[in-house]
Coordinates of C-alpha atoms in Angstrom, one line a residue:
Chain A
M169 CA -2.8 -7.7 19.2
F170 CA -4.0 -4.2 19.2
K171 CA -7.0 -4.6 21.8
I172 CA -10.6 -3.3 20.9
V173 CA -11.9 -1.6 24.4
K174 CA -14.9 0.0 23.4
R175 CA -17.1 -1.8 20.8
Q176 CA -20.6 0.4 19.8
E177 CA -23.4 -0.5 17.4
M178 CA -25.0 2.6 15.6
A179 CA -27.5 2.3 13.0
E180 CA -29.1 -0.2 13.7
G181 CA -26.2 -2.4 13.9
T182 CA -25.2 -1.4 10.7
V183 CA -22.5 0.4 11.3
I184 CA -19.4 0.0 13.9
L185 CA -17.4 1.5 16.4
N186 CA -14.0 0.3 17.8
E187 CA -11.8 2.5 19.9
I188 CA -8.3 0.7 19.8
E189 CA -5.3 0.5 22.2
A190 CA -2.7 1.9 18.9
P191 CA -0.6 4.3 21.3
L192 CA 2.2 4.9 18.8
I193 CA -1.0 5.6 16.1
A194 CA -3.1 7.7 18.3
K195 CA 0.1 9.9 19.1
K196 CA 0.5 10.5 15.5
A197 CA -2.5 10.5 13.7
K198 CA -3.9 14.0 12.7
P199 CA -7.7 14.2 11.1
G200 CA -8.2 13.1 6.9
Q201 CA -5.3 10.3 7.9
F202 CA -6.0 6.0 8.1
V203 CA -5.4 3.4 9.0
I204 CA -4.7 -0.2 7.5
L205 CA -6.7 -3.0 9.5
K206 CA -6.1 -7.3 9.7
A207 CA -7.6 -8.5 11.9
N208 CA -6.1 -12.0 11.8
E209 CA -3.5 -14.2 9.9
T210 CA -5.9 -15.2 6.7
G211 CA -7.1 -11.6 6.7
E212 CA -7.1 -8.9 4.1
R213 CA -5.7 -5.6 4.9
I214 CA -8.4 -3.1 4.9
P215 CA -7.8 0.7 5.3
L216 CA -10.2 3.0 7.3
T217 CA -10.1 6.6 7.8
I218 CA -9.8 7.2 11.4
A219 CA -12.9 9.1 13.4
D220 CA -11.0 9.9 16.4
T221 CA -8.0 9.8 18.2
D222 CA -7.1 9.6 21.8
T223 CA -3.8 9.9 23.0
E224 CA -4.1 9.9 26.5
K225 CA -5.4 6.5 26.0
G226 CA -4.0 5.9 23.6
T227 CA -6.6 5.0 21.7
I228 CA -8.3 5.2 17.8
T229 CA -11.5 4.7 16.9
I230 CA -12.8 3.7 13.7
I231 CA -16.0 3.2 12.0
F232 CA -16.8 0.9 9.4
M233 CA -20.7 -0.5 7.9
I234 CA -20.3 -4.0 7.3
V235 CA -20.4 -4.3 3.6
G236 CA -18.9 -7.3 2.8
K237 CA -16.4 -10.6 4.6
S238 CA -13.7 -8.2 6.4
T239 CA -16.1 -5.4 7.7
A240 CA -18.5 -8.6 8.9
L241 CA -15.5 -9.7 10.5
F242 CA -14.5 -7.0 12.4
S243 CA -17.7 -6.7 13.2
T244 CA -17.4 -10.7 15.4
L245 CA -14.9 -8.8 17.7
K246 CA -15.5 -8.4 20.9
E247 CA -14.3 -5.8 23.5
G248 CA -11.1 -7.3 24.7
E249 CA -10.4 -9.3 21.8
G250 CA -8.5 -6.9 18.9
Y251 CA -6.9 -7.2 15.7
M252 CA -3.8 -9.0 14.5
D253 CA -2.5 -6.0 13.0
V254 CA -2.5 -1.7 12.6
I255 CA -0.4 0.2 10.5
G256 CA -0.5 3.8 9.8
P257 CA -1.1 6.9 10.5
L258 CA -1.3 6.8 6.6
G259 CA -2.1 9.1 4.0
K260 CA -1.9 13.1 4.1
P261 CA -3.6 14.9 6.9
T262 CA -6.5 17.6 5.8
H263 CA -5.1 20.8 5.5
I264 CA -6.5 22.8 8.1
E265 CA -6.6 26.6 7.4
K266 CA -8.7 29.2 8.6
L267 CA -10.8 30.3 5.5
G268 CA -13.8 32.2 7.0
K269 CA -17.2 30.0 5.4
V270 CA -17.4 26.4 4.6
V271 CA -19.0 23.3 4.8
C272 CA -18.6 19.8 6.0
V273 CA -20.9 17.7 3.7
G274 CA -20.9 13.9 5.1
G275 CA -23.1 10.6 3.6
G276 CA -23.2 7.8 5.3
T277 CA -20.1 6.5 7.3
G278 CA -18.2 9.3 5.5
V279 CA -19.5 11.4 8.6
A280 CA -17.6 9.3 10.9
V281 CA -14.7 10.2 8.2
L282 CA -15.5 13.7 8.9
H283 CA -16.5 14.4 12.0
P284 CA -13.0 15.1 12.8
I285 CA -11.9 17.6 10.4
T286 CA -14.6 19.0 10.8
R287 CA -14.2 19.8 14.8
A288 CA -10.8 21.0 13.6
L289 CA -11.8 23.1 11.1
K290 CA -14.3 25.0 13.9
E291 CA -10.8 25.0 16.3
I292 CA -9.3 26.9 13.9
G293 CA -11.7 29.8 13.3
N294 CA -13.8 28.8 10.6
H295 CA -17.7 29.3 10.1
V296 CA -18.5 25.5 10.1
F297 CA -22.0 24.7 7.9
C298 CA -22.5 21.0 8.2
V299 CA -25.0 18.9 6.0
I300 CA -25.5 15.2 7.2
G301 CA -27.5 12.7 5.6
A302 CA -28.5 9.1 5.3
R303 CA -31.6 6.5 3.7
N304 CA -33.5 7.4 6.5
R305 CA -33.4 8.2 10.3
D306 CA -32.2 4.8 12.3
L307 CA -29.1 4.8 9.5
L308 CA -27.8 8.2 10.6
I309 CA -24.9 8.1 13.0
L310 CA -22.6 10.4 15.3
E311 CA -25.7 13.9 14.8
E312 CA -25.1 15.0 18.4
K313 CA -20.9 15.0 18.1
M314 CA -21.1 16.3 14.6
K315 CA -23.7 19.2 15.9
A316 CA -20.9 20.4 18.3
A317 CA -17.9 20.2 16.2
S318 CA -19.9 22.8 13.3
H319 CA -21.9 25.7 14.0
E320 CA -25.0 25.1 12.3
L321 CA -26.0 21.2 12.0
L322 CA -28.6 20.5 8.9
V323 CA -29.7 16.9 8.4
C324 CA -31.4 15.5 5.7
T325 CA -33.0 12.0 5.2
D326 CA -33.5 10.0 1.7
D327 CA -37.0 8.4 3.1
G328 CA -38.1 11.8 4.8
S329 CA -37.8 10.8 8.2
Y330 CA -36.1 12.6 9.7
G331 CA -34.8 16.5 8.4
H332 CA -34.9 18.1 5.1
H333 CA -36.4 15.4 2.9
G334 CA -33.9 15.0 0.0
F335 CA -30.3 14.1 -0.7
V336 CA -27.0 16.3 1.1
T337 CA -26.4 18.0 -2.9
D338 CA -30.3 19.7 -2.5
V339 CA -29.4 21.5 1.4
L340 CA -25.5 22.0 -0.3
K341 CA -27.0 23.6 -2.8
D342 CA -28.7 26.0 -1.3
L343 CA -26.3 27.0 1.3
L344 CA -24.3 27.6 -1.5
T345 CA -27.5 30.2 -2.8
K346 CA -27.8 31.8 0.3
N347 CA -24.0 32.4 1.0
D348 CA -21.8 33.5 -1.6
D349 CA -18.9 33.8 0.3
I350 CA -18.5 29.9 0.9
K351 CA -14.9 29.2 0.3
L352 CA -14.5 25.5 1.3
V353 CA -17.0 22.2 1.1
V354 CA -15.7 19.2 2.8
A355 CA -17.5 16.3 1.3
I356 CA -16.9 12.9 2.0
G357 CA -19.4 9.7 1.6
P358 CA -20.6 7.2 -1.0
V359 CA -18.8 7.9 -4.5
P360 CA -21.9 8.9 -5.9
M361 CA -22.8 12.0 -3.5
M362 CA -19.0 13.0 -3.6
K363 CA -19.4 13.2 -7.3
A364 CA -22.6 15.2 -7.2
C365 CA -21.8 17.3 -4.7
S366 CA -18.3 17.8 -6.4
G367 CA -20.3 18.5 -9.6
L368 CA -22.3 21.4 -7.9
T369 CA -19.8 22.8 -6.0
K370 CA -18.1 23.8 -9.6
E371 CA -21.3 25.0 -10.8
F372 CA -20.6 27.6 -8.0
G373 CA -16.9 27.8 -7.9
V374 CA -16.0 26.7 -4.7
K375 CA -13.1 24.9 -4.0
T376 CA -14.1 21.4 -2.8
L377 CA -12.6 18.1 -1.3
V378 CA -13.1 14.8 -1.1
S379 CA -11.9 11.5 0.7
L380 CA -11.2 8.7 -1.8
N381 CA -11.4 4.7 -0.3
P382 CA -10.1 3.1 -3.0
I383 CA -8.8 -0.6 -2.5
M384 CA -5.7 -0.6 -1.5
V385 CA -3.0 -3.6 -0.1
D386 CA -0.1 -1.8 1.6
G387 CA -1.4 1.8 1.9
T388 CA 2.5 3.2 1.5
G389 CA 3.0 3.6 -1.6
M390 CA 4.7 0.2 -2.7
C391 CA 1.4 -1.4 -4.7
G392 CA 0.1 1.3 -6.9
G393 CA -3.7 -0.6 -6.3
C394 CA -5.0 2.4 -5.2
R395 CA -4.4 4.6 -8.5
V396 CA -6.9 7.1 -8.9
T397 CA -7.1 10.0 -11.4
V398 CA -7.5 13.0 -11.1
G399 CA -6.7 16.2 -13.3
G400 CA -5.6 13.8 -16.4
K401 CA -2.5 12.4 -13.7
T402 CA -2.6 9.4 -12.0
K403 CA -2.2 9.5 -8.5
F404 CA -2.6 7.0 -5.1
A405 CA -4.5 7.4 -2.9
C406 CA -2.5 6.0 -0.3
V407 CA 0.6 8.6 -0.5
D408 CA -0.5 11.3 -3.1
G409 CA -4.2 11.6 -0.9
P410 CA -6.7 10.2 0.3
E411 CA -8.5 13.9 -0.4
F412 CA -8.0 15.7 -3.6
D413 CA -10.1 18.4 -5.1
G414 CA -13.3 16.7 -6.2
H415 CA -13.5 18.9 -8.9
E416 CA -10.2 16.6 -10.8
V417 CA -11.0 13.3 -9.4
D418 CA -12.2 10.9 -12.1
F419 CA -14.9 9.1 -10.0
D420 CA -16.3 7.3 -12.5
E421 CA -12.1 4.9 -13.0
L422 CA -12.7 5.1 -9.2
S423 CA -16.5 3.7 -8.8
L424 CA -15.3 0.6 -12.0
R425 CA -12.2 0.2 -9.8
L426 CA -13.7 0.0 -6.8
R427 CA -15.8 -3.0 -8.2
A428 CA -13.0 -5.2 -9.9
Y429 CA -13.3 -8.0 -6.8
V430 CA -17.2 -7.5 -6.7
E431 CA -17.4 -11.6 -7.6
D432 CA -14.7 -12.6 -5.2
E433 CA -16.1 -10.3 -2.5
K434 CA -19.4 -11.9 -2.8
K435 CA -18.2 -15.5 -2.3
S436 CA -16.3 -14.7 0.0
H437 CA -19.0 -13.3 2.1
E438 CA -21.2 -16.1 1.6
C439 CA -18.6 -18.5 2.6
F440 CA -18.3 -16.3 6.1
L441 CA -21.9 -16.2 6.4
E442 CA -21.7 -20.2 5.9
K443 CA -18.6 -20.7 8.2
I444 CA -20.3 -19.0 11.2
K445 CA -23.9 -20.1 10.9
G446 CA -23.1 -23.8 11.0
Chain B
M235 CA 29.4 -25.8 -11.2
A236 CA 26.0 -25.0 -9.9
I237 CA 27.0 -22.8 -6.7
G238 CA 23.7 -21.5 -5.9
N239 CA 22.4 -25.0 -5.9
L240 CA 25.0 -26.2 -3.7
E241 CA 24.5 -23.1 -1.5
R242 CA 21.0 -24.0 -1.6
F243 CA 21.8 -27.3 -0.3
A244 CA 24.1 -26.1 2.7
A245 CA 21.4 -24.2 3.6
D246 CA 18.5 -26.1 4.0
Y247 CA 20.8 -29.3 5.7
E248 CA 21.5 -26.7 8.2
R249 CA 18.1 -25.6 8.9
A250 CA 16.8 -29.5 9.1
H251 CA 19.4 -30.8 11.0
R252 CA 21.2 -27.5 13.1
K253 CA 24.6 -28.9 13.2
A254 CA 26.4 -25.5 13.1
P255 CA 27.6 -23.9 16.7
K256 CA 25.3 -21.2 17.6
P257 CA 27.2 -17.7 15.9
E258 CA 29.1 -16.3 19.2
K259 CA 28.1 -12.9 20.1
A260 CA 29.9 -10.5 21.8
S261 CA 29.8 -8.6 24.8
P262 CA 26.9 -6.2 24.6
T263 CA 28.4 -2.6 23.6
G264 CA 25.6 -0.8 24.5
K265 CA 24.8 0.9 21.6
K266 CA 21.2 0.8 20.2
V267 CA 20.9 0.5 16.2
A268 CA 17.6 0.2 14.7
V269 CA 17.3 -1.2 11.0
V270 CA 14.3 0.5 9.4
G271 CA 13.0 -2.6 6.7
S272 CA 13.5 -6.4 7.5
G273 CA 14.6 -6.9 3.4
P274 CA 17.8 -8.6 2.7
S275 CA 19.6 -5.9 3.2
G276 CA 18.0 -5.1 6.4
L277 CA 18.4 -8.3 7.7
T278 CA 22.0 -8.7 7.0
V279 CA 22.8 -5.7 8.7
A280 CA 20.9 -6.7 11.8
G281 CA 22.4 -10.2 11.8
D282 CA 25.7 -8.7 11.4
L283 CA 25.9 -5.6 14.0
I284 CA 23.8 -8.4 16.9
L285 CA 27.1 -10.4 16.6
K286 CA 29.1 -7.3 17.3
G287 CA 27.4 -6.9 21.0
H288 CA 24.7 -4.0 19.8
D289 CA 21.2 -3.8 20.6
V290 CA 19.6 -4.4 16.8
T291 CA 15.4 -3.6 16.0
I292 CA 14.3 -3.6 12.9
F293 CA 11.3 -1.8 12.1
E294 CA 8.7 -3.0 9.0
A295 CA 6.2 -1.3 8.0
F296 CA 4.1 -4.7 6.3
H297 CA 2.5 -7.4 9.3
R298 CA 5.4 -10.1 8.1
P299 CA 9.1 -9.7 8.2
G300 CA 11.2 -10.2 5.5
G301 CA 10.6 -7.4 2.8
V302 CA 10.8 -8.1 -1.4
L303 CA 11.8 -11.4 -0.2
V304 CA 8.2 -12.1 2.0
Y305 CA 6.0 -10.0 -0.5
G306 CA 7.7 -10.1 -4.2
I307 CA 9.7 -13.0 -4.8
P308 CA 7.4 -16.1 -5.1
E309 CA 7.2 -19.5 -2.8
F310 CA 8.6 -21.4 -6.1
R311 CA 11.8 -19.5 -5.6
L312 CA 12.3 -19.3 -2.4
P313 CA 9.7 -20.9 -0.1
K314 CA 8.8 -18.7 2.7
E315 CA 9.3 -20.8 5.4
I316 CA 13.6 -20.2 4.8
V317 CA 13.5 -16.9 5.0
F318 CA 11.0 -17.6 8.5
S319 CA 13.8 -19.4 9.8
E320 CA 16.9 -16.7 9.1
V321 CA 14.2 -13.7 11.1
E322 CA 13.4 -16.5 13.5
G323 CA 18.0 -17.2 14.0
L324 CA 17.7 -13.2 14.6
E325 CA 15.7 -13.4 17.2
A326 CA 16.7 -16.2 19.1
L327 CA 19.9 -13.9 18.7
G328 CA 18.0 -10.7 20.2
V329 CA 17.3 -9.3 17.7
K330 CA 14.2 -6.8 17.9
V331 CA 11.4 -7.3 15.5
Q332 CA 8.8 -4.4 14.9
T333 CA 6.5 -4.9 12.2
N334 CA 3.2 -2.7 11.7
V335 CA 5.9 0.4 11.7
V336 CA 6.0 3.0 8.9
I337 CA 9.2 4.9 9.5
G338 CA 8.7 7.9 8.3
R339 CA 4.7 7.9 8.7
S340 CA 4.6 6.1 12.6
I341 CA 7.8 7.2 13.8
T342 CA 10.8 9.4 12.0
V343 CA 14.3 9.0 11.6
D344 CA 14.3 12.4 13.7
E345 CA 12.6 9.9 16.8
L346 CA 14.5 7.3 16.2
F347 CA 17.5 9.2 17.2
E348 CA 15.1 11.1 19.9
E349 CA 14.6 8.1 22.0
G350 CA 17.8 6.6 22.2
Y351 CA 18.9 5.0 18.7
D352 CA 22.8 5.8 18.0
A353 CA 22.9 4.7 14.6
V354 CA 19.7 4.0 11.8
F355 CA 20.6 1.7 8.4
L356 CA 17.5 3.0 5.9
G357 CA 17.1 -0.3 3.7
V358 CA 13.4 0.3 2.3
G359 CA 13.7 -0.7 -0.8
A360 CA 12.7 1.2 -3.8
G361 CA 9.3 0.0 -4.4
L362 CA 7.3 2.8 -6.2
P363 CA 5.5 0.8 -9.1
M364 CA 6.6 2.1 -12.8
F365 CA 3.7 2.6 -15.3
L366 CA 4.1 2.6 -19.0
N367 CA 1.3 5.9 -18.9
I368 CA -0.6 4.8 -21.8
P369 CA -4.4 4.6 -22.0
G370 CA -6.2 2.2 -20.3
E371 CA -4.2 1.3 -17.8
N372 CA -6.3 2.5 -14.9
L373 CA -8.5 -0.3 -16.6
A374 CA -9.7 -3.5 -13.2
G375 CA -6.9 -5.8 -14.4
V376 CA -4.3 -4.2 -14.7
F377 CA -1.8 -4.6 -11.9
S378 CA 1.8 -3.1 -11.2
A379 CA 3.9 -6.6 -10.4
N380 CA 4.2 -5.0 -7.0
E381 CA 0.5 -4.9 -6.2
Y382 CA 0.3 -8.5 -8.3
L383 CA 3.0 -10.4 -6.6
T384 CA 2.0 -8.9 -2.9
R385 CA -1.3 -10.4 -3.2
T386 CA -0.2 -13.7 -4.2
N387 CA 2.5 -14.0 -2.3
L388 CA 2.3 -11.9 1.2
M389 CA -2.0 -12.3 1.2
K390 CA -1.5 -15.6 -0.2
A391 CA -4.6 -15.2 -3.1
Y392 CA -3.9 -18.0 -4.4
K393 CA -5.0 -19.7 -1.6
F394 CA -8.8 -17.7 -1.9
P395 CA -11.1 -17.5 -0.1
E396 CA -9.0 -19.6 2.3
Y397 CA -7.8 -16.2 2.6
D398 CA -9.8 -13.3 2.2
T399 CA -7.5 -11.7 -0.1
P400 CA -8.9 -11.8 -3.6
I401 CA -6.3 -11.8 -7.3
I402 CA -7.6 -11.7 -10.0
K403 CA -7.2 -15.2 -12.5
G404 CA -6.8 -14.4 -16.0
K405 CA -6.9 -17.0 -18.6
N406 CA -4.9 -14.1 -21.3
V407 CA -2.1 -12.7 -19.3
V408 CA 0.0 -9.7 -20.6
T409 CA 3.0 -9.5 -18.5
V410 CA 5.2 -6.7 -19.6
G411 CA 8.5 -5.9 -19.2
G412 CA 12.1 -8.8 -19.4
G413 CA 13.5 -8.6 -15.5
N414 CA 13.4 -11.3 -13.1
V415 CA 10.1 -9.2 -11.7
A416 CA 8.4 -9.8 -14.8
M417 CA 9.4 -13.8 -15.1
D418 CA 7.9 -14.1 -11.4
S419 CA 4.5 -12.4 -12.6
A420 CA 4.4 -14.7 -16.2
R421 CA 5.0 -18.2 -14.1
T422 CA 2.9 -17.2 -11.4
A423 CA -0.1 -16.3 -13.6
L424 CA 0.8 -19.5 -14.9
R425 CA 0.4 -21.6 -11.8
L426 CA -2.8 -19.1 -11.2
G427 CA -4.3 -21.0 -14.1
A428 CA -4.1 -19.1 -17.3
E429 CA -3.8 -20.4 -20.3
N430 CA -1.7 -18.0 -22.2
S431 CA 1.1 -16.3 -20.5
Y432 CA 3.6 -13.7 -22.6
I433 CA 6.1 -11.8 -21.8
V434 CA 6.1 -8.4 -24.4
Y435 CA 9.2 -7.1 -24.0
R436 CA 9.9 -4.0 -26.5
R437 CA 13.6 -5.1 -27.0
S438 CA 14.9 -8.3 -28.9
E439 CA 16.2 -11.6 -26.1
T440 CA 19.5 -10.7 -26.4
E441 CA 18.6 -7.6 -24.1
L442 CA 16.2 -9.5 -21.8
P443 CA 17.2 -8.1 -18.6
A444 CA 16.6 -11.2 -16.5
R445 CA 19.2 -13.8 -15.2
A446 CA 19.4 -16.5 -18.4
A447 CA 18.5 -18.9 -15.6
E448 CA 15.0 -17.2 -15.2
V449 CA 13.9 -16.9 -18.5
H450 CA 14.6 -20.3 -19.4
H451 CA 12.6 -21.3 -16.4
A452 CA 9.9 -19.0 -17.9
R453 CA 10.0 -20.8 -21.0
E454 CA 10.4 -24.5 -19.7
E455 CA 7.2 -23.7 -17.8
G456 CA 5.1 -22.5 -20.9
V457 CA 5.1 -19.0 -20.7
Q458 CA 5.4 -17.2 -24.9
F459 CA 7.6 -14.9 -25.4
K460 CA 6.4 -11.7 -27.4
L461 CA 9.3 -9.7 -28.1
L462 CA 9.7 -7.0 -29.9
T463 CA 7.1 -5.8 -28.8
N464 CA 5.3 -2.4 -26.7
P465 CA 2.0 -1.5 -25.8
K466 CA 0.4 1.6 -26.7
R467 CA -2.7 0.9 -25.5
F468 CA -5.4 -1.2 -23.5
F469 CA -8.9 -2.1 -24.0
G470 CA -11.9 -2.8 -21.9
D471 CA -15.5 -3.6 -21.2
E472 CA -18.3 -1.6 -20.1
N473 CA -17.0 -2.8 -16.3
G474 CA -14.2 -1.3 -17.2
R475 CA -12.3 -4.5 -17.1
V476 CA -8.8 -4.7 -19.5
T477 CA -10.2 -6.5 -22.3
G478 CA -7.1 -6.5 -24.6
M479 CA -4.0 -4.8 -25.5
E480 CA -3.2 -2.8 -28.9
A481 CA 0.8 -3.4 -29.0
I482 CA 3.4 -2.3 -32.1
K483 CA 6.6 -4.4 -33.6
M484 CA 9.6 -3.0 -32.9
E485 CA 13.1 -3.2 -34.5
L486 CA 16.3 -2.3 -32.9
G487 CA 18.0 1.1 -33.9
E488 CA 21.1 2.8 -33.1
P489 CA 23.0 2.3 -29.7
D490 CA 21.6 4.6 -26.9
E491 CA 22.9 5.9 -23.6
S492 CA 22.4 2.7 -21.8
G493 CA 24.9 0.9 -24.8
R494 CA 21.7 -0.8 -25.6
R495 CA 19.9 -0.8 -29.2
R496 CA 17.5 1.3 -29.0
P497 CA 14.1 -0.3 -29.7
V498 CA 12.0 1.8 -32.6
P499 CA 8.7 1.1 -33.7
I500 CA 7.4 -0.4 -36.9
E501 CA 5.4 1.9 -38.7
G502 CA 2.0 0.4 -39.4
S503 CA 3.1 -3.0 -38.0
E504 CA 0.0 -2.5 -34.9
F505 CA -1.5 -5.3 -33.5
T506 CA -4.1 -6.4 -30.5
I507 CA -3.6 -9.4 -28.2
D508 CA -7.1 -10.6 -26.2
C509 CA -6.4 -10.3 -22.7
D510 CA -7.7 -10.4 -19.1
L511 CA -5.4 -9.8 -17.1
V512 CA -1.5 -7.2 -17.7
I513 CA 0.9 -7.3 -15.2
I514 CA 3.2 -3.7 -15.4
A515 CA 7.2 -5.2 -14.5
I516 CA 8.9 -3.1 -15.5
G517 CA 10.6 -1.5 -12.7
S518 CA 10.6 0.6 -9.5
G519 CA 11.1 3.9 -8.8
A520 CA 12.2 5.8 -5.0
N521 CA 9.6 5.7 -2.6
P522 CA 9.4 9.4 -1.2
L523 CA 7.4 8.7 1.4
L524 CA 10.7 8.1 4.3
T525 CA 13.2 10.2 2.5
K526 CA 11.2 13.2 2.2
S527 CA 10.7 13.2 5.9
T528 CA 14.0 12.7 6.8
E529 CA 16.1 15.8 6.6
G530 CA 19.7 16.0 5.9
L531 CA 19.7 13.3 3.1
K532 CA 20.9 13.8 0.5
L533 CA 19.0 12.0 -2.8
N534 CA 19.7 12.0 -6.3
S535 CA 17.9 13.2 -9.1
R536 CA 15.9 10.3 -9.3
G537 CA 15.0 10.5 -6.1
Y538 CA 17.8 7.9 -4.4
I539 CA 19.6 8.2 -1.2
V540 CA 23.1 9.6 -2.2
T541 CA 25.8 6.9 0.1
D542 CA 29.7 6.5 -0.1
T543 CA 29.9 3.6 -1.6
K544 CA 32.9 1.6 0.3
T545 CA 30.3 1.8 3.4
G546 CA 26.8 3.1 2.5
K547 CA 27.2 6.3 4.8
T548 CA 24.7 9.1 3.9
T549 CA 25.3 12.5 4.0
R550 CA 23.1 12.6 7.5
R551 CA 25.7 11.6 10.7
G552 CA 24.8 8.8 12.0
V553 CA 22.4 7.1 9.4
W554 CA 23.2 4.4 6.1
A555 CA 21.7 2.9 4.0
G556 CA 21.8 0.3 1.4
G557 CA 19.3 -1.8 -0.9
D558 CA 17.4 -0.9 -3.8
I559 CA 17.0 2.6 -2.0
V560 CA 20.6 3.6 -3.0
T561 CA 21.2 1.8 -5.8
G562 CA 17.7 1.7 -7.6
S563 CA 16.0 -1.7 -8.1
A564 CA 19.3 -4.6 -8.2
T565 CA 19.5 -8.0 -6.9
V566 CA 19.2 -9.8 -3.5
I567 CA 22.4 -10.7 -3.4
L568 CA 23.6 -6.5 -4.1
A569 CA 21.1 -5.6 -1.2
M570 CA 23.2 -8.4 1.8
G571 CA 26.5 -6.9 0.2
A572 CA 25.0 -3.7 1.0
G573 CA 23.8 -4.2 3.9
R574 CA 27.5 -6.0 5.0
A575 CA 29.8 -2.9 4.6
A576 CA 27.3 -0.7 6.1
A577 CA 26.7 -3.0 9.0
D578 CA 31.1 -3.2 9.3
S579 CA 30.5 0.6 9.5
M580 CA 28.2 1.5 11.7
H581 CA 30.5 -1.1 14.2
D582 CA 33.8 1.3 13.3
Y583 CA 30.9 4.6 14.4
L584 CA 29.6 3.1 17.2
T585 CA 33.1 2.0 18.4
L586 CA 35.0 4.6 17.3
G587 CA 33.3 7.2 16.2
W588 CA 32.0 8.9 12.7

């Protein structure tokens, strides 16, 4: 068992943080890599990007939003309990290099994935602008950590309850307009947000990395379930990614593939809610 | 003589009655062996070397040991109970099994040697699913056989929602390919409720690579064969789900480099098949995850590990390989044979030197 040593609720209990004992993974994991978790015998294998590691304690941190049966099940695990299986680190690490000015854009729980990448980009000597957004103030996560990991943090909310009133793309556009020397944008969040950011940066001709979250089973290149079209070619997100050039990704195909099991997922989630209620 | 069935009976009988004496184990040699992958070749190596007194650890990337025996071969051909009982038998002899460890990511081969392993066997399987590279292949409802079978066999999607992993249950299912894996896929689809399960294969009956018995069983179960047929593209609906396939009729021309008559499209013979599930079972390539992270391993042009055919020795000292990562997709028996040969050679190395 992989024990949960710390559990924290964020964004009004819609987002859960788990710090998990996994010394082998903690030792190896680099920013951008992910793990696959399975809660119990009957559980599904769920890929989640690593939000943090502590090599001394031998722990990794994951942060996830409760969206379906499996994440609902994960959210019921208490401190001291644990996951039956955790596999990783998987995928290619983010290529971290000193470029000059970079912008890190995060939406929703994508901010959790973005955090270690932002920190590493700053540590290597980039000037890091950071833009994070959420639907409203209460759903915003990791504001303090992102402030510390960047040089300038800009916050926006869809409803204007905090920071800039609007989407992360508005703020990103403003940054790109004012700074013509931005070398890289890293955008991580929901698919529509990554698509919008990539569309925008393409106009400005700024290289953009996105981190994709397709459905996976094994995570080691064996099943091909996570295939995405990048630059007209089929890639496996688990071994060729999860990060890709945002200007080349077919986001519409990704959205459709993510919905492949939408009916089954609903049924499974309803069964689970029924079970824990009664 | 039905040799396979007699062997199956003997093994089933022993598992039920436990009459055979426990195999004798040689005294400890103090040598440590890492076996990467717990499929047929890895299990064979582990079983042979533990009896020769070596300290054996198996590393498996999945959460369950067994490799293709567990994720690939359906329950109706190989009950999982048998595989788990075999693994338990090895554990009782002292073999350690570490699941959830991806060699090449969680630990590298170099690190295994640093940790004190004296020899390493690589039996990671082929594992990289091939696709047709035709339009519409990324529609939802188009699977590699690896994914389709892993969802049903390893993740038990046939028991959804009791088990959490879902699977698309097609009414009209097309399986592309003519090997044993294609037969397993087409039969699985029928057992999951398909009304029509088609095998689409571009050559004729004579060239079907599956064992005759598997073809026979598939037919018996109601699988329909569309031979001399090649897919051209898949169609989908507005939700991006597959709804049909355009295919073309083929005829056999001159023999190709494999000695089989080359299938040639018959111009203008295109037709469509309605389908809501497609399984691509046209074989696997070499998964580069481990080989790319390991120095000193010579690979052939297709990415498979080059070994000495008699011993399974790779070009790196202390490292052996066997099974599909050497031969490309082959059979369980061949992989076990490679495991046995490698185990003999590894024992010689551990007791006598390279």
